[in-house]
Amino acid sequence: MPKRGGTEVFRITGARQGLADDVRGRQRRYVISMTVRTLSVIAAAVLWNVERHVAVVALALGILLPYVAVVIANAGRESAPSLPSTFVPTPVRPALGAEEEKADPEADRSQGRN
């Protein structure tokens, strides 16, 4: 994706694309689908007396495409790719003397400690 100055920028993270890019892409898909719809309605009108079955299919496409276009345009942002977790738990440091108690539980039983 070229930016100002002619340098090419590469995405090296798994982050989502920017909101402006996402909206621009959804608008582009909507305009393309509405153009196809308009052409199919025009084709249905032109072909009605020539090829009626083709005109009916074009008319059905012209009727169904607005619903599909709106659903696709309003589908929301892309799902984020699986990213590594940013939460890193703090390692638990054992308290002093805890190693001695954990070291030999058999010795504790033989000495009568519980």
PDB file of C-alpha atoms in Angstrom:
ATOM      1  CA  MET A   1       0.000   0.000   0.000  1.00  0.00           C
ATOM      2  CA  PRO A   2       1.874   3.099  -1.213  1.00  0.00           C
ATOM      3  CA  LYS A   3       1.900   6.152   1.035  1.00  0.00           C
ATOM      4  CA  ARG A   4       3.083   9.714   0.530  1.00  0.00           C
ATOM      5  CA  GLY A   5       6.622   9.912  -0.707  1.00  0.00           C
ATOM      6  CA  GLY A   6       6.329   6.704  -2.735  1.00  0.00           C
ATOM      7  CA  THR A   7       7.582   4.359  -0.027  1.00  0.00           C
ATOM      8  CA  GLU A   8       5.770   1.090   0.495  1.00  0.00           C
ATOM      9  CA  VAL A   9       4.533   0.254   3.974  1.00  0.00           C
ATOM     10  CA  PHE A  10       4.297  -3.374   5.091  1.00  0.00           C
ATOM     11  CA  ARG A  11       2.043  -4.658   7.852  1.00  0.00           C
ATOM     12  CA  ILE A  12       4.191  -6.602  10.261  1.00  0.00           C
ATOM     13  CA  THR A  13       1.669  -6.995  13.045  1.00  0.00           C
ATOM     14  CA  GLY A  14      -1.595  -8.806  13.310  1.00  0.00           C
ATOM     15  CA  ALA A  15      -3.434  -5.556  14.067  1.00  0.00           C
ATOM     16  CA  ARG A  16      -6.654  -4.694  12.288  1.00  0.00           C
ATOM     17  CA  GLN A  17      -6.657  -2.253   9.432  1.00  0.00           C
ATOM     18  CA  GLY A  18      -7.541   1.326  10.324  1.00  0.00           C
ATOM     19  CA  LEU A  19     -11.148   2.447  10.690  1.00  0.00           C
ATOM     20  CA  ALA A  20     -10.938   4.804   7.694  1.00  0.00           C
ATOM     21  CA  ASP A  21      -9.602   1.987   5.479  1.00  0.00           C
ATOM     22  CA  ASP A  22     -12.332  -0.353   6.695  1.00  0.00           C
ATOM     23  CA  VAL A  23     -15.114   2.161   6.011  1.00  0.00           C
ATOM     24  CA  ARG A  24     -13.638   2.954   2.591  1.00  0.00           C
ATOM     25  CA  GLY A  25     -13.590  -0.744   1.679  1.00  0.00           C
ATOM     26  CA  ARG A  26     -17.182  -1.273   2.805  1.00  0.00           C
ATOM     27  CA  GLN A  27     -18.303   1.799   0.839  1.00  0.00           C
ATOM     28  CA  ARG A  28     -16.513   0.509  -2.252  1.00  0.00           C
ATOM     29  CA  ARG A  29     -18.227  -2.909  -1.984  1.00  0.00           C
ATOM     30  CA  TYR A  30     -21.609  -1.202  -1.530  1.00  0.00           C
ATOM     31  CA  VAL A  31     -21.152   1.039  -4.577  1.00  0.00           C
ATOM     32  CA  ILE A  32     -20.069  -1.930  -6.713  1.00  0.00           C
ATOM     33  CA  SER A  33     -23.080  -4.003  -5.668  1.00  0.00           C
ATOM     34  CA  MET A  34     -25.477  -1.101  -6.288  1.00  0.00           C
ATOM     35  CA  THR A  35     -23.945  -0.620  -9.747  1.00  0.00           C
ATOM     36  CA  VAL A  36     -24.560  -4.301 -10.495  1.00  0.00           C
ATOM     37  CA  ARG A  37     -28.125  -3.889  -9.231  1.00  0.00           C
ATOM     38  CA  THR A  38     -28.749  -0.885 -11.451  1.00  0.00           C
ATOM     39  CA  LEU A  39     -27.373  -2.708 -14.486  1.00  0.00           C
ATOM     40  CA  SER A  40     -29.513  -5.765 -13.752  1.00  0.00           C
ATOM     41  CA  VAL A  41     -32.708  -3.665 -13.475  1.00  0.00           C
ATOM     42  CA  ILE A  42     -31.860  -1.924 -16.760  1.00  0.00           C
ATOM     43  CA  ALA A  43     -31.177  -5.318 -18.376  1.00  0.00           C
ATOM     44  CA  ALA A  44     -34.509  -6.620 -17.073  1.00  0.00           C
ATOM     45  CA  ALA A  45     -36.344  -3.657 -18.638  1.00  0.00           C
ATOM     46  CA  VAL A  46     -34.512  -3.992 -21.958  1.00  0.00           C
ATOM     47  CA  LEU A  47     -34.859  -7.793 -22.181  1.00  0.00           C
ATOM     48  CA  TRP A  48     -38.483  -8.054 -20.989  1.00  0.00           C
ATOM     49  CA  ASN A  49     -39.912  -8.496 -24.502  1.00  0.00           C
ATOM     50  CA  VAL A  50     -36.870 -10.283 -25.929  1.00  0.00           C
ATOM     51  CA  GLU A  51     -35.810 -12.937 -23.396  1.00  0.00           C
ATOM     52  CA  ARG A  52     -38.369 -12.997 -20.629  1.00  0.00           C
ATOM     53  CA  HIS A  53     -36.683 -15.694 -18.472  1.00  0.00           C
ATOM     54  CA  VAL A  54     -33.352 -13.796 -18.510  1.00  0.00           C
ATOM     55  CA  ALA A  55     -35.240 -10.592 -17.664  1.00  0.00           C
ATOM     56  CA  VAL A  56     -36.937 -12.300 -14.699  1.00  0.00           C
ATOM     57  CA  VAL A  57     -33.570 -13.504 -13.369  1.00  0.00           C
ATOM     58  CA  ALA A  58     -32.095 -10.005 -13.783  1.00  0.00           C
ATOM     59  CA  LEU A  59     -35.125  -8.508 -12.040  1.00  0.00           C
ATOM     60  CA  ALA A  60     -34.801 -10.965  -9.146  1.00  0.00           C
ATOM     61  CA  LEU A  61     -31.131 -10.047  -8.852  1.00  0.00           C
ATOM     62  CA  GLY A  62     -32.082  -6.366  -8.851  1.00  0.00           C
ATOM     63  CA  ILE A  63     -34.596  -6.963  -6.076  1.00  0.00           C
ATOM     64  CA  LEU A  64     -32.392  -9.127  -3.829  1.00  0.00           C
ATOM     65  CA  LEU A  65     -29.070  -7.330  -4.243  1.00  0.00           C
ATOM     66  CA  PRO A  66     -29.906  -4.202  -2.158  1.00  0.00           C
ATOM     67  CA  TYR A  67     -30.647  -6.363   0.886  1.00  0.00           C
ATOM     68  CA  VAL A  68     -27.426  -8.334   0.450  1.00  0.00           C
ATOM     69  CA  ALA A  69     -25.417  -5.146  -0.149  1.00  0.00           C
ATOM     70  CA  VAL A  70     -26.731  -3.491   3.016  1.00  0.00           C
ATOM     71  CA  VAL A  71     -26.052  -6.586   5.107  1.00  0.00           C
ATOM     72  CA  ILE A  72     -22.498  -6.817   3.773  1.00  0.00           C
ATOM     73  CA  ALA A  73     -21.877  -3.075   4.210  1.00  0.00           C
ATOM     74  CA  ASN A  74     -23.135  -3.123   7.799  1.00  0.00           C
ATOM     75  CA  ALA A  75     -21.424  -6.369   8.735  1.00  0.00           C
ATOM     76  CA  GLY A  76     -18.915  -4.484  10.814  1.00  0.00           C
ATOM     77  CA  ARG A  77     -15.191  -4.538  11.008  1.00  0.00           C
ATOM     78  CA  GLU A  78     -13.029  -7.459  10.087  1.00  0.00           C
ATOM     79  CA  SER A  79     -12.337  -9.936  12.811  1.00  0.00           C
ATOM     80  CA  ALA A  80      -8.940  -9.532  14.382  1.00  0.00           C
ATOM     81  CA  PRO A  81      -6.494 -12.273  13.495  1.00  0.00           C
ATOM     82  CA  SER A  82      -5.392 -14.458  16.345  1.00  0.00           C
ATOM     83  CA  LEU A  83      -2.860 -12.417  18.218  1.00  0.00           C
ATOM     84  CA  PRO A  84      -0.582 -13.540  20.959  1.00  0.00           C
ATOM     85  CA  SER A  85      -1.864 -12.660  24.381  1.00  0.00           C
ATOM     86  CA  THR A  86      -0.536  -9.362  25.699  1.00  0.00           C
ATOM     87  CA  PHE A  87      -1.191 -10.450  29.261  1.00  0.00           C
ATOM     88  CA  VAL A  88       1.883 -12.014  30.792  1.00  0.00           C
ATOM     89  CA  PRO A  89       1.340 -13.242  34.334  1.00  0.00           C
ATOM     90  CA  THR A  90       3.919 -12.245  36.898  1.00  0.00           C
ATOM     91  CA  PRO A  91       5.967 -15.240  37.985  1.00  0.00           C
ATOM     92  CA  VAL A  92       5.223 -16.316  41.554  1.00  0.00           C
ATOM     93  CA  ARG A  93       8.272 -16.293  43.774  1.00  0.00           C
ATOM     94  CA  PRO A  94       8.142 -18.806  46.602  1.00  0.00           C
ATOM     95  CA  ALA A  95       8.401 -17.500  50.137  1.00  0.00           C
ATOM     96  CA  LEU A  96      11.517 -18.238  52.180  1.00  0.00           C
ATOM     97  CA  GLY A  97      11.320 -21.598  53.836  1.00  0.00           C
ATOM     98  CA  ALA A  98       8.707 -22.939  51.457  1.00  0.00           C
ATOM     99  CA  GLU A  99      11.294 -25.097  49.705  1.00  0.00           C
ATOM    100  CA  GLU A 100      12.194 -26.920  52.946  1.00  0.00           C
ATOM    101  CA  GLU A 101       8.557 -27.821  53.644  1.00  0.00           C
ATOM    102  CA  LYS A 102       7.952 -29.058  50.107  1.00  0.00           C
ATOM    103  CA  ALA A 103      11.245 -30.905  49.858  1.00  0.00           C
ATOM    104  CA  ASP A 104      10.436 -34.155  51.701  1.00  0.00           C
ATOM    105  CA  PRO A 105       6.795 -34.831  52.578  1.00  0.00           C
ATOM    106  CA  GLU A 106       7.662 -38.462  53.523  1.00  0.00           C
ATOM    107  CA  ALA A 107      10.005 -37.244  56.242  1.00  0.00           C
ATOM    108  CA  ASP A 108       7.215 -35.100  57.681  1.00  0.00           C
ATOM    109  CA  ARG A 109       4.903 -38.105  57.930  1.00  0.00           C
ATOM    110  CA  SER A 110       7.535 -40.269  59.577  1.00  0.00           C
ATOM    111  CA  GLN A 111       8.151 -37.576  62.182  1.00  0.00           C
ATOM    112  CA  GLY A 112       4.457 -37.307  62.935  1.00  0.00           C
ATOM    113  CA  ARG A 113       3.842 -33.901  61.308  1.00  0.00           C
ATOM    114  CA  ASN A 114       0.749 -33.336  59.158  1.00  0.00           C
TER     115      ASN A 114
END
